[in-house]
Amino acid sequence: MAANALESRDFRLLFAGAVLVSFVMPMQFLTQVFWVQERYPEREVLFIGLLGAARGSAMILFGLVGGALADRLERRRLLIGCQLAALAINGGVAALMLTEPFGAANVAVLLGLTFAAAANMAVDQPARQAATPAIVGMAALPSAITLQMVAQQVTFPLALPLVGFLNSRMEPGEVYALTLLAWAGVLPLLFALRFRSRGQGGAGAGVVRNVWAGLRYTRGEPTIFAVIVLVLAIQLLGMPGPASLGPSWMRNVLGLSETQFGFMAMTWGLGTMAASVFYLVRNDLPGRGLTLWGAGIGFGLCALVFAYSRSVPLTAVANFGLGFAMVSTMVSSSTIAQQRVEEAMRGRVMGLFPLAMGLAMLAAFPVGAAAQATSMEAVFPVMAWATLAAVAGSMALQPGLRRVAPRTA
């Protein structure tokens, strides 16, 4: 069994901060949605869609830039700077919701602040991931990556009931302002960190040249390239259907009521939580190529069952499997990439992961447009088969990926 990342003092501090941020992020997103619904009921669908587009486009534009910065700067200071910026940006959102100073232009300002917050997060994530090996060492890296996933997956379902309760009793601006208290814990934790991890790549060149160098490096490393291709396949082809259009599918195709939909949606969350706990116990598995291969194939197969099923129990099983496979893919892909990337390129390679998530957010629009023009029953199977084919293609691209074993040094 691999070492436990929680044995590291600095990782415990970093992890505690990640738990706080992961808890308030869904609260902030849903509170923005509630605010838009109250202020712009006639255009809420358009504006909520634009909020998603603002997040996705920022992650695409700044994911690679964030990776380049993580390879140029001292990562502890970069993390502190990102969280100070996060506090300032989210403070601006709270002030906007409370005072509404711009009249009809309030929503435009909200979109701009949402873009800035997502761009800041796209810089924070590669720095956080690139700093992790310096904090815990390679032996404990799978444990650290799994714990970071636990912070995301376990806090999300816990935050949902609380945000609904608070917004039913307070104004959205007041709820959003309340979430800023999280940084009273996050910032002292970051300032208490002792580790130092300076990126070793391309400080003498421009950021754009650093980005291109990172892309060339990724393309030239067969194992890392195959991992990124597999992640992109699942994010671009697999996620938009069940994740983005899943609520419409369950209501219009399966005929579920709102209450039944809540229970169905919970099965995805149960799958993600089960996978997080599983890999926390078996933290020797994420660094194996066979784990990543199985997770990718499993996601494609569950997507096929989801697309063809008209049975509520069978769809629930498929939804659980999708959540489990998604976490398995992210944990194993991050671990394999981290264990094989050169230190000088670590930030730029890890910056490709938020880029993939941003592409998935934007991909929901063309997939939804295609479903609107034809039908979800026609589009979902095509996307599921394409996901499975792309995963198989990534394995064919680098068949040795299945034999990849964890590295401890």
mmCIF file of C-alpha atoms in Angstrom:
data_model
loop_
_atom_site.group_PDB
_atom_site.id
_atom_site.type_symbol
_atom_site.label_atom_id
_atom_site.label_comp_id
_atom_site.label_asym_id
_atom_site.label_seq_id
_atom_site.Cartn_x
_atom_site.Cartn_y
_atom_site.Cartn_z
ATOM 1 C CA MET A 1 0.000 0.000 0.000
ATOM 2 C CA ALA A 2 1.203 3.517 -0.765
ATOM 3 C CA ALA A 3 2.010 6.057 1.932
ATOM 4 C CA ASN A 4 -0.716 8.219 3.451
ATOM 5 C CA ALA A 5 -0.569 11.851 2.311
ATOM 6 C CA LEU A 6 -2.217 12.982 5.564
ATOM 7 C CA GLU A 7 1.045 12.211 7.357
ATOM 8 C CA SER A 8 2.366 15.433 5.807
ATOM 9 C CA ARG A 9 1.634 18.569 7.849
ATOM 10 C CA ASP A 10 1.600 20.831 4.791
ATOM 11 C CA PHE A 11 -0.739 18.529 2.908
ATOM 12 C CA ARG A 12 -3.161 18.512 5.841
ATOM 13 C CA LEU A 13 -3.235 22.311 5.689
ATOM 14 C CA LEU A 14 -3.667 22.338 1.910
ATOM 15 C CA PHE A 15 -6.370 19.664 2.117
ATOM 16 C CA ALA A 16 -8.312 21.533 4.817
ATOM 17 C CA GLY A 17 -8.319 24.639 2.627
ATOM 18 C CA ALA A 18 -9.481 22.599 -0.366
ATOM 19 C CA VAL A 19 -12.388 21.213 1.687
ATOM 20 C CA LEU A 20 -13.539 24.738 2.565
ATOM 21 C CA VAL A 21 -13.313 25.969 -1.032
ATOM 22 C CA SER A 22 -15.034 22.841 -2.383
ATOM 23 C CA PHE A 23 -17.858 23.351 0.098
ATOM 24 C CA VAL A 24 -18.612 26.976 -0.835
ATOM 25 C CA MET A 25 -18.196 26.692 -4.621
ATOM 26 C CA PRO A 26 -21.533 24.894 -5.265
ATOM 27 C CA MET A 27 -23.197 27.223 -2.774
ATOM 28 C CA GLN A 28 -21.960 30.229 -4.742
ATOM 29 C CA PHE A 29 -22.966 28.787 -8.116
ATOM 30 C CA LEU A 30 -26.504 27.905 -7.029
ATOM 31 C CA THR A 31 -26.916 31.239 -5.247
ATOM 32 C CA GLN A 32 -26.008 32.990 -8.517
ATOM 33 C CA VAL A 33 -28.665 30.890 -10.258
ATOM 34 C CA PHE A 34 -31.272 31.834 -7.641
ATOM 35 C CA TRP A 35 -30.358 35.522 -8.014
ATOM 36 C CA VAL A 36 -30.717 35.370 -11.803
ATOM 37 C CA GLN A 37 -34.051 33.560 -11.498
ATOM 38 C CA GLU A 38 -35.391 36.243 -9.155
ATOM 39 C CA ARG A 39 -34.103 39.248 -11.099
ATOM 40 C CA TYR A 40 -34.541 38.045 -14.692
ATOM 41 C CA PRO A 41 -37.388 35.477 -14.736
ATOM 42 C CA GLU A 42 -38.177 36.124 -18.408
ATOM 43 C CA ARG A 43 -34.577 35.388 -19.519
ATOM 44 C CA GLU A 44 -33.302 33.099 -16.809
ATOM 45 C CA VAL A 45 -32.513 30.158 -19.133
ATOM 46 C CA LEU A 46 -30.389 32.355 -21.398
ATOM 47 C CA PHE A 47 -28.520 34.019 -18.552
ATOM 48 C CA ILE A 48 -27.904 30.768 -16.647
ATOM 49 C CA GLY A 49 -26.532 29.266 -19.854
ATOM 50 C CA LEU A 50 -24.244 32.286 -20.244
ATOM 51 C CA LEU A 51 -22.952 31.765 -16.694
ATOM 52 C CA GLY A 52 -21.898 28.248 -17.692
ATOM 53 C CA ALA A 53 -20.342 29.545 -20.899
ATOM 54 C CA ALA A 54 -18.389 32.176 -18.940
ATOM 55 C CA ARG A 55 -16.937 29.487 -16.686
ATOM 56 C CA GLY A 56 -16.109 27.128 -19.525
ATOM 57 C CA SER A 57 -14.477 29.738 -21.753
ATOM 58 C CA ALA A 58 -12.332 31.050 -18.880
ATOM 59 C CA MET A 59 -11.063 27.563 -18.046
ATOM 60 C CA ILE A 60 -10.210 26.960 -21.711
ATOM 61 C CA LEU A 61 -8.375 30.260 -22.103
ATOM 62 C CA PHE A 62 -6.537 30.231 -18.784
ATOM 63 C CA GLY A 63 -5.936 26.516 -18.075
ATOM 64 C CA LEU A 64 -2.761 26.429 -20.160
ATOM 65 C CA VAL A 65 -1.690 29.888 -18.975
ATOM 66 C CA GLY A 66 -2.148 28.725 -15.376
ATOM 67 C CA GLY A 67 0.027 25.704 -16.085
ATOM 68 C CA ALA A 68 2.745 27.931 -17.556
ATOM 69 C CA LEU A 69 2.641 30.195 -14.491
ATOM 70 C CA ALA A 70 2.924 27.150 -12.208
ATOM 71 C CA ASP A 71 6.136 26.264 -14.067
ATOM 72 C CA ARG A 72 7.586 29.787 -13.747
ATOM 73 C CA LEU A 73 6.686 30.955 -10.240
ATOM 74 C CA GLU A 74 6.997 29.847 -6.634
ATOM 75 C CA ARG A 75 3.865 27.736 -6.235
ATOM 76 C CA ARG A 76 3.072 28.499 -2.603
ATOM 77 C CA ARG A 77 2.998 32.222 -3.358
ATOM 78 C CA LEU A 78 0.946 31.578 -6.487
ATOM 79 C CA LEU A 79 -1.639 29.659 -4.436
ATOM 80 C CA ILE A 80 -1.847 32.470 -1.882
ATOM 81 C CA GLY A 81 -2.209 35.037 -4.662
ATOM 82 C CA CYS A 82 -4.997 33.028 -6.304
ATOM 83 C CA GLN A 83 -6.965 32.761 -3.066
ATOM 84 C CA LEU A 84 -6.552 36.466 -2.317
ATOM 85 C CA ALA A 85 -7.862 37.121 -5.825
ATOM 86 C CA ALA A 86 -10.723 34.669 -5.244
ATOM 87 C CA LEU A 87 -11.742 36.551 -2.093
ATOM 88 C CA ALA A 88 -11.670 39.882 -3.945
ATOM 89 C CA ILE A 89 -13.639 38.603 -6.966
ATOM 90 C CA ASN A 90 -16.268 36.846 -4.878
ATOM 91 C CA GLY A 91 -16.497 39.903 -2.655
ATOM 92 C CA GLY A 92 -17.324 41.843 -5.814
ATOM 93 C CA VAL A 93 -20.064 39.358 -6.684
ATOM 94 C CA ALA A 94 -21.570 39.671 -3.193
ATOM 95 C CA ALA A 95 -21.470 43.482 -3.398
ATOM 96 C CA LEU A 96 -23.113 43.378 -6.828
ATOM 97 C CA MET A 97 -25.948 41.166 -5.592
ATOM 98 C CA LEU A 98 -26.503 43.256 -2.474
ATOM 99 C CA THR A 99 -26.397 46.730 -4.027
ATOM 100 C CA GLU A 100 -27.241 46.157 -7.726
ATOM 101 C CA PRO A 101 -25.543 49.420 -8.749
ATOM 102 C CA PHE A 102 -25.565 49.008 -12.531
ATOM 103 C CA GLY A 103 -29.257 48.589 -13.264
ATOM 104 C CA ALA A 104 -29.901 46.560 -16.399
ATOM 105 C CA ALA A 105 -26.153 45.944 -16.770
ATOM 106 C CA ASN A 106 -25.911 44.032 -13.478
ATOM 107 C CA VAL A 107 -26.052 40.664 -15.235
ATOM 108 C CA ALA A 108 -23.260 41.694 -17.626
ATOM 109 C CA VAL A 109 -21.058 42.591 -14.650
ATOM 110 C CA LEU A 110 -21.943 39.275 -13.015
ATOM 111 C CA LEU A 111 -20.861 37.418 -16.163
ATOM 112 C CA GLY A 112 -17.565 39.316 -16.170
ATOM 113 C CA LEU A 113 -16.903 38.496 -12.512
ATOM 114 C CA THR A 114 -17.860 34.852 -13.112
ATOM 115 C CA PHE A 115 -15.363 34.702 -15.987
ATOM 116 C CA ALA A 116 -12.667 36.215 -13.741
ATOM 117 C CA ALA A 117 -13.403 33.732 -10.927
ATOM 118 C CA ALA A 118 -13.171 30.752 -13.298
ATOM 119 C CA ALA A 119 -9.951 32.112 -14.852
ATOM 120 C CA ASN A 120 -8.463 32.454 -11.369
ATOM 121 C CA MET A 121 -9.472 28.877 -10.556
ATOM 122 C CA ALA A 122 -7.851 27.694 -13.793
ATOM 123 C CA VAL A 123 -4.576 29.200 -12.560
ATOM 124 C CA ASP A 124 -4.982 27.823 -9.026
ATOM 125 C CA GLN A 125 -5.590 24.192 -10.009
ATOM 126 C CA PRO A 126 -2.341 23.482 -11.940
ATOM 127 C CA ALA A 127 -0.304 25.224 -9.225
ATOM 128 C CA ARG A 128 -2.002 23.124 -6.540
ATOM 129 C CA GLN A 129 -1.482 19.888 -8.469
ATOM 130 C CA ALA A 130 2.103 20.702 -9.442
ATOM 131 C CA ALA A 131 2.973 21.496 -5.815
ATOM 132 C CA THR A 132 1.551 18.241 -4.444
ATOM 133 C CA PRO A 133 4.542 15.950 -5.245
ATOM 134 C CA ALA A 134 6.887 18.410 -3.517
ATOM 135 C CA ILE A 135 4.689 18.264 -0.415
ATOM 136 C CA VAL A 136 3.976 14.529 -0.061
ATOM 137 C CA GLY A 137 6.520 12.759 -2.305
ATOM 138 C CA MET A 138 5.805 10.278 -5.072
ATOM 139 C CA ALA A 139 4.977 7.371 -2.765
ATOM 140 C CA ALA A 140 2.052 9.270 -1.225
ATOM 141 C CA LEU A 141 0.946 10.984 -4.443
ATOM 142 C CA PRO A 142 -1.964 8.582 -5.222
ATOM 143 C CA SER A 143 -3.265 9.099 -1.682
ATOM 144 C CA ALA A 144 -3.017 12.893 -2.069
ATOM 145 C CA ILE A 145 -4.838 12.969 -5.415
ATOM 146 C CA THR A 146 -7.599 10.718 -4.072
ATOM 147 C CA LEU A 147 -8.043 12.886 -0.981
ATOM 148 C CA GLN A 148 -8.326 15.974 -3.175
ATOM 149 C CA MET A 149 -11.068 14.204 -5.127
ATOM 150 C CA VAL A 150 -12.779 13.272 -1.845
ATOM 151 C CA ALA A 151 -12.799 16.967 -0.897
ATOM 152 C CA GLN A 152 -14.689 17.737 -4.108
ATOM 153 C CA GLN A 153 -17.118 14.829 -4.159
ATOM 154 C CA VAL A 154 -18.125 14.578 -0.502
ATOM 155 C CA THR A 155 -18.621 18.299 0.135
ATOM 156 C CA PHE A 156 -20.860 18.824 -2.919
ATOM 157 C CA PRO A 157 -23.909 16.831 -1.699
ATOM 158 C CA LEU A 158 -23.446 18.268 1.803
ATOM 159 C CA ALA A 159 -23.544 21.844 0.480
ATOM 160 C CA LEU A 160 -26.740 21.430 -1.566
ATOM 161 C CA PRO A 161 -29.266 21.164 1.294
ATOM 162 C CA LEU A 162 -27.610 24.042 3.138
ATOM 163 C CA VAL A 163 -27.689 26.423 0.167
ATOM 164 C CA GLY A 164 -31.367 25.647 -0.415
ATOM 165 C CA PHE A 165 -32.163 26.263 3.250
ATOM 166 C CA LEU A 166 -30.228 29.559 3.392
ATOM 167 C CA ASN A 167 -31.713 30.922 0.160
ATOM 168 C CA SER A 168 -35.214 30.167 1.386
ATOM 169 C CA ARG A 169 -34.630 32.421 4.397
ATOM 170 C CA MET A 170 -32.181 35.060 3.157
ATOM 171 C CA GLU A 171 -31.609 37.190 0.084
ATOM 172 C CA PRO A 172 -29.154 35.662 -2.439
ATOM 173 C CA GLY A 173 -26.682 38.511 -1.896
ATOM 174 C CA GLU A 174 -26.684 37.846 1.842
ATOM 175 C CA VAL A 175 -26.073 34.129 1.277
ATOM 176 C CA TYR A 176 -23.244 34.869 -1.141
ATOM 177 C CA ALA A 177 -21.656 37.269 1.341
ATOM 178 C CA LEU A 178 -21.905 34.558 4.008
ATOM 179 C CA THR A 179 -19.793 32.198 1.863
ATOM 180 C CA LEU A 180 -16.892 34.670 2.036
ATOM 181 C CA LEU A 181 -16.321 33.519 5.631
ATOM 182 C CA ALA A 182 -14.661 30.420 4.173
ATOM 183 C CA TRP A 183 -11.588 32.500 3.297
ATOM 184 C CA ALA A 184 -11.153 33.350 6.982
ATOM 185 C CA GLY A 185 -10.042 29.720 7.196
ATOM 186 C CA VAL A 186 -8.469 29.235 3.758
ATOM 187 C CA LEU A 187 -5.966 32.114 3.860
ATOM 188 C CA PRO A 188 -4.443 31.374 7.308
ATOM 189 C CA LEU A 189 -4.022 27.738 6.258
ATOM 190 C CA LEU A 190 -2.116 28.768 3.127
ATOM 191 C CA PHE A 191 0.050 31.289 4.976
ATOM 192 C CA ALA A 192 0.989 28.525 7.435
ATOM 193 C CA LEU A 193 2.436 26.325 4.663
ATOM 194 C CA ARG A 194 6.199 25.761 4.892
ATOM 195 C CA PHE A 195 6.961 23.986 1.626
ATOM 196 C CA ARG A 196 8.670 25.687 -1.287
ATOM 197 C CA SER A 197 8.199 24.486 -4.847
ATOM 198 C CA ARG A 198 9.428 26.705 -7.655
ATOM 199 C CA GLY A 199 8.597 25.766 -11.212
ATOM 200 C CA GLN A 200 11.671 24.939 -13.258
ATOM 201 C CA GLY A 201 10.407 25.692 -16.728
ATOM 202 C CA GLY A 202 11.011 28.506 -19.145
ATOM 203 C CA ALA A 203 11.228 31.547 -16.889
ATOM 204 C CA GLY A 204 13.361 33.271 -19.525
ATOM 205 C CA ALA A 205 10.756 32.843 -22.273
ATOM 206 C CA GLY A 206 7.322 34.374 -22.693
ATOM 207 C CA VAL A 207 4.195 32.714 -21.342
ATOM 208 C CA VAL A 208 2.916 31.932 -24.847
ATOM 209 C CA ARG A 209 6.187 30.181 -25.737
ATOM 210 C CA ASN A 210 5.933 28.263 -22.455
ATOM 211 C CA VAL A 211 2.431 27.116 -23.379
ATOM 212 C CA TRP A 212 3.519 25.889 -26.809
ATOM 213 C CA ALA A 213 6.509 24.120 -25.294
ATOM 214 C CA GLY A 214 4.155 22.319 -22.892
ATOM 215 C CA LEU A 215 1.883 21.223 -25.736
ATOM 216 C CA ARG A 216 4.851 19.938 -27.764
ATOM 217 C CA TYR A 217 6.150 18.068 -24.739
ATOM 218 C CA THR A 218 2.756 16.441 -24.106
ATOM 219 C CA ARG A 219 2.459 15.401 -27.744
ATOM 220 C CA GLY A 220 5.942 13.894 -27.647
ATOM 221 C CA GLU A 221 5.364 11.774 -24.522
ATOM 222 C CA PRO A 222 3.257 8.776 -25.671
ATOM 223 C CA THR A 223 1.945 7.739 -22.247
ATOM 224 C CA ILE A 224 1.031 11.264 -21.132
ATOM 225 C CA PHE A 225 -0.490 12.039 -24.532
ATOM 226 C CA ALA A 226 -2.647 8.901 -24.410
ATOM 227 C CA VAL A 227 -3.837 9.836 -20.901
ATOM 228 C CA ILE A 228 -4.832 13.344 -22.030
ATOM 229 C CA VAL A 229 -6.608 11.984 -25.130
ATOM 230 C CA LEU A 230 -8.626 9.593 -22.953
ATOM 231 C CA VAL A 231 -9.583 12.378 -20.537
ATOM 232 C CA LEU A 232 -10.608 14.652 -23.420
ATOM 233 C CA ALA A 233 -12.684 11.848 -24.946
ATOM 234 C CA ILE A 234 -14.677 11.368 -21.752
ATOM 235 C CA GLN A 235 -15.066 15.084 -21.030
ATOM 236 C CA LEU A 236 -16.010 16.122 -24.581
ATOM 237 C CA LEU A 237 -18.052 13.114 -25.699
ATOM 238 C CA GLY A 238 -19.171 11.347 -22.553
ATOM 239 C CA MET A 239 -20.033 14.081 -20.063
ATOM 240 C CA PRO A 240 -22.344 16.467 -22.017
ATOM 241 C CA GLY A 241 -25.128 13.882 -22.376
ATOM 242 C CA PRO A 242 -25.696 12.302 -18.939
ATOM 243 C CA ALA A 243 -24.213 15.204 -16.963
ATOM 244 C CA SER A 244 -25.511 18.318 -18.767
ATOM 245 C CA LEU A 245 -28.674 17.005 -20.424
ATOM 246 C CA GLY A 246 -29.382 14.309 -17.848
ATOM 247 C CA PRO A 247 -32.160 16.288 -16.082
ATOM 248 C CA SER A 248 -34.052 16.742 -19.375
ATOM 249 C CA TRP A 249 -33.545 13.066 -20.255
ATOM 250 C CA MET A 250 -34.921 11.866 -16.947
ATOM 251 C CA ARG A 251 -37.927 14.157 -17.108
ATOM 252 C CA ASN A 252 -38.849 13.845 -20.801
ATOM 253 C CA VAL A 253 -37.653 10.338 -21.700
ATOM 254 C CA LEU A 254 -38.023 8.446 -18.437
ATOM 255 C CA GLY A 255 -40.995 10.509 -17.242
ATOM 256 C CA LEU A 256 -39.671 11.078 -13.726
ATOM 257 C CA SER A 257 -41.246 13.530 -11.324
ATOM 258 C CA GLU A 258 -39.128 16.161 -9.570
ATOM 259 C CA THR A 259 -38.908 13.971 -6.469
ATOM 260 C CA GLN A 260 -37.935 10.903 -8.497
ATOM 261 C CA PHE A 261 -35.350 12.969 -10.377
ATOM 262 C CA GLY A 262 -33.775 13.957 -7.061
ATOM 263 C CA PHE A 263 -33.301 10.317 -6.121
ATOM 264 C CA MET A 264 -31.976 9.482 -9.594
ATOM 265 C CA ALA A 265 -29.477 12.353 -9.510
ATOM 266 C CA MET A 266 -28.328 11.138 -6.113
ATOM 267 C CA THR A 267 -27.120 7.857 -7.662
ATOM 268 C CA TRP A 268 -24.394 9.751 -9.590
ATOM 269 C CA GLY A 269 -23.259 11.374 -6.350
ATOM 270 C CA LEU A 270 -23.261 8.027 -4.574
ATOM 271 C CA GLY A 271 -21.072 6.630 -7.345
ATOM 272 C CA THR A 272 -18.552 9.458 -7.025
ATOM 273 C CA MET A 273 -18.461 9.116 -3.242
ATOM 274 C CA ALA A 274 -18.060 5.333 -3.459
ATOM 275 C CA ALA A 275 -15.131 5.695 -5.870
ATOM 276 C CA SER A 276 -13.485 8.346 -3.697
ATOM 277 C CA VAL A 277 -13.659 6.135 -0.617
ATOM 278 C CA PHE A 278 -12.569 3.053 -2.600
ATOM 279 C CA TYR A 279 -9.398 4.701 -3.903
ATOM 280 C CA LEU A 280 -8.697 6.205 -0.516
ATOM 281 C CA VAL A 281 -8.482 2.647 0.819
ATOM 282 C CA ARG A 282 -6.819 1.157 -2.291
ATOM 283 C CA ASN A 283 -4.434 3.986 -3.086
ATOM 284 C CA ASP A 284 -2.084 1.524 -4.783
ATOM 285 C CA LEU A 285 -4.458 1.307 -7.777
ATOM 286 C CA PRO A 286 -4.673 4.818 -9.307
ATOM 287 C CA GLY A 287 -1.127 4.786 -10.707
ATOM 288 C CA ARG A 288 -1.808 1.676 -12.801
ATOM 289 C CA GLY A 289 -2.597 2.008 -16.470
ATOM 290 C CA LEU A 290 -4.991 -0.917 -16.224
ATOM 291 C CA THR A 291 -7.077 1.071 -13.727
ATOM 292 C CA LEU A 292 -7.344 3.989 -16.149
ATOM 293 C CA TRP A 293 -8.152 1.671 -19.056
ATOM 294 C CA GLY A 294 -10.879 -0.059 -17.039
ATOM 295 C CA ALA A 295 -12.316 3.271 -15.854
ATOM 296 C CA GLY A 296 -12.501 4.647 -19.400
ATOM 297 C CA ILE A 297 -14.098 1.520 -20.834
ATOM 298 C CA GLY A 298 -16.444 1.366 -17.839
ATOM 299 C CA PHE A 299 -17.562 4.953 -18.427
ATOM 300 C CA GLY A 300 -18.279 4.220 -22.103
ATOM 301 C CA LEU A 301 -20.261 1.076 -21.289
ATOM 302 C CA CYS A 302 -22.302 2.841 -18.589
ATOM 303 C CA ALA A 303 -23.001 5.679 -21.043
ATOM 304 C CA LEU A 304 -24.342 3.107 -23.524
ATOM 305 C CA VAL A 305 -26.629 1.540 -20.899
ATOM 306 C CA PHE A 306 -27.820 5.031 -19.909
ATOM 307 C CA ALA A 307 -28.547 5.926 -23.548
ATOM 308 C CA TYR A 308 -30.528 2.783 -24.399
ATOM 309 C CA SER A 309 -32.261 2.135 -21.077
ATOM 310 C CA ARG A 310 -35.885 3.050 -20.518
ATOM 311 C CA SER A 311 -35.936 1.261 -17.174
ATOM 312 C CA VAL A 312 -35.637 3.478 -14.104
ATOM 313 C CA PRO A 313 -33.734 0.905 -11.960
ATOM 314 C CA LEU A 314 -31.319 0.098 -14.797
ATOM 315 C CA THR A 315 -30.721 3.802 -15.464
ATOM 316 C CA ALA A 316 -30.022 4.305 -11.770
ATOM 317 C CA VAL A 317 -27.359 1.569 -11.898
ATOM 318 C CA ALA A 318 -25.845 3.149 -15.018
ATOM 319 C CA ASN A 319 -25.850 6.583 -13.379
ATOM 320 C CA PHE A 320 -24.045 5.182 -10.323
ATOM 321 C CA GLY A 321 -21.509 3.555 -12.651
ATOM 322 C CA LEU A 322 -20.936 6.813 -14.530
ATOM 323 C CA GLY A 323 -20.145 8.638 -11.288
ATOM 324 C CA PHE A 324 -17.815 5.860 -10.138
ATOM 325 C CA ALA A 325 -16.023 5.674 -13.500
ATOM 326 C CA MET A 326 -15.678 9.447 -13.776
ATOM 327 C CA VAL A 327 -13.857 9.686 -10.445
ATOM 328 C CA SER A 328 -11.777 6.608 -11.309
ATOM 329 C CA THR A 329 -10.713 8.234 -14.569
ATOM 330 C CA MET A 330 -9.769 11.558 -12.993
ATOM 331 C CA VAL A 331 -7.845 10.029 -10.080
ATOM 332 C CA SER A 332 -5.918 7.539 -12.212
ATOM 333 C CA SER A 333 -5.200 9.947 -15.084
ATOM 334 C CA SER A 334 -3.887 12.626 -12.695
ATOM 335 C CA THR A 335 -1.722 10.115 -10.850
ATOM 336 C CA ILE A 336 -0.184 8.624 -13.998
ATOM 337 C CA ALA A 337 0.504 12.044 -15.504
ATOM 338 C CA GLN A 338 2.023 13.361 -12.272
ATOM 339 C CA GLN A 339 4.288 10.353 -11.878
ATOM 340 C CA ARG A 340 5.682 10.600 -15.417
ATOM 341 C CA VAL A 341 5.916 14.282 -16.239
ATOM 342 C CA GLU A 342 9.237 16.107 -16.001
ATOM 343 C CA GLU A 343 9.341 18.640 -13.176
ATOM 344 C CA ALA A 344 9.968 21.476 -15.632
ATOM 345 C CA MET A 345 6.702 20.649 -17.447
ATOM 346 C CA ARG A 346 4.535 19.598 -14.496
ATOM 347 C CA GLY A 347 2.348 22.691 -14.284
ATOM 348 C CA ARG A 348 1.713 22.882 -18.029
ATOM 349 C CA VAL A 349 0.691 19.228 -18.289
ATOM 350 C CA MET A 350 -1.607 19.502 -15.277
ATOM 351 C CA GLY A 351 -3.067 22.667 -16.815
ATOM 352 C CA LEU A 352 -4.597 20.468 -19.512
ATOM 353 C CA PHE A 353 -7.064 19.011 -16.994
ATOM 354 C CA PRO A 354 -9.005 22.254 -16.282
ATOM 355 C CA LEU A 355 -8.836 22.891 -20.037
ATOM 356 C CA ALA A 356 -10.649 19.580 -20.598
ATOM 357 C CA MET A 357 -13.322 20.498 -18.048
ATOM 358 C CA GLY A 358 -13.857 23.847 -19.750
ATOM 359 C CA LEU A 359 -14.271 22.142 -23.118
ATOM 360 C CA ALA A 360 -16.869 19.814 -21.566
ATOM 361 C CA MET A 361 -18.878 22.822 -20.332
ATOM 362 C CA LEU A 362 -18.895 24.392 -23.787
ATOM 363 C CA ALA A 363 -19.599 21.071 -25.528
ATOM 364 C CA ALA A 364 -22.981 20.933 -23.796
ATOM 365 C CA PHE A 365 -24.236 23.646 -26.152
ATOM 366 C CA PRO A 366 -23.709 21.871 -29.536
ATOM 367 C CA VAL A 367 -24.862 18.563 -28.045
ATOM 368 C CA GLY A 368 -27.998 20.248 -26.735
ATOM 369 C CA ALA A 369 -28.567 21.951 -30.098
ATOM 370 C CA ALA A 370 -28.269 18.601 -31.879
ATOM 371 C CA ALA A 371 -30.721 17.023 -29.449
ATOM 372 C CA GLN A 372 -33.118 19.928 -29.982
ATOM 373 C CA ALA A 373 -32.901 19.513 -33.769
ATOM 374 C CA THR A 374 -33.368 15.726 -33.691
ATOM 375 C CA SER A 375 -34.051 14.101 -30.324
ATOM 376 C CA MET A 376 -32.164 13.112 -27.196
ATOM 377 C CA GLU A 377 -33.003 9.472 -27.998
ATOM 378 C CA ALA A 378 -31.032 9.857 -31.248
ATOM 379 C CA VAL A 379 -28.091 11.875 -29.900
ATOM 380 C CA PHE A 380 -27.331 10.048 -26.640
ATOM 381 C CA PRO A 381 -26.461 6.663 -28.226
ATOM 382 C CA VAL A 382 -24.231 8.372 -30.817
ATOM 383 C CA MET A 383 -22.317 10.201 -28.066
ATOM 384 C CA ALA A 384 -22.001 7.015 -26.005
ATOM 385 C CA TRP A 385 -20.630 4.973 -28.920
ATOM 386 C CA ALA A 386 -18.261 7.829 -29.808
ATOM 387 C CA THR A 387 -16.997 7.883 -26.211
ATOM 388 C CA LEU A 388 -16.323 4.153 -26.225
ATOM 389 C CA ALA A 389 -14.592 4.364 -29.614
ATOM 390 C CA ALA A 390 -12.416 7.287 -28.514
ATOM 391 C CA VAL A 391 -11.367 5.494 -25.313
ATOM 392 C CA ALA A 392 -10.487 2.386 -27.322
ATOM 393 C CA GLY A 393 -8.594 4.599 -29.764
ATOM 394 C CA SER A 394 -6.506 6.125 -26.999
ATOM 395 C CA MET A 395 -5.574 2.624 -25.848
ATOM 396 C CA ALA A 396 -4.647 1.663 -29.404
ATOM 397 C CA LEU A 397 -2.550 4.826 -29.612
ATOM 398 C CA GLN A 398 -0.482 3.653 -26.648
ATOM 399 C CA PRO A 399 -1.114 -0.052 -25.882
ATOM 400 C CA GLY A 400 1.626 0.003 -23.269
ATOM 401 C CA LEU A 401 -0.561 2.250 -21.111
ATOM 402 C CA ARG A 402 -2.286 -0.834 -19.728
ATOM 403 C CA ARG A 403 1.065 -2.047 -18.344
ATOM 404 C CA VAL A 404 1.941 1.227 -16.616
ATOM 405 C CA ALA A 405 2.712 0.660 -12.913
ATOM 406 C CA PRO A 406 2.957 3.176 -10.063
ATOM 407 C CA ARG A 407 6.231 4.985 -9.488
ATOM 408 C CA THR A 408 7.382 5.721 -5.958
ATOM 409 C CA ALA A 409 10.468 7.803 -6.710
#
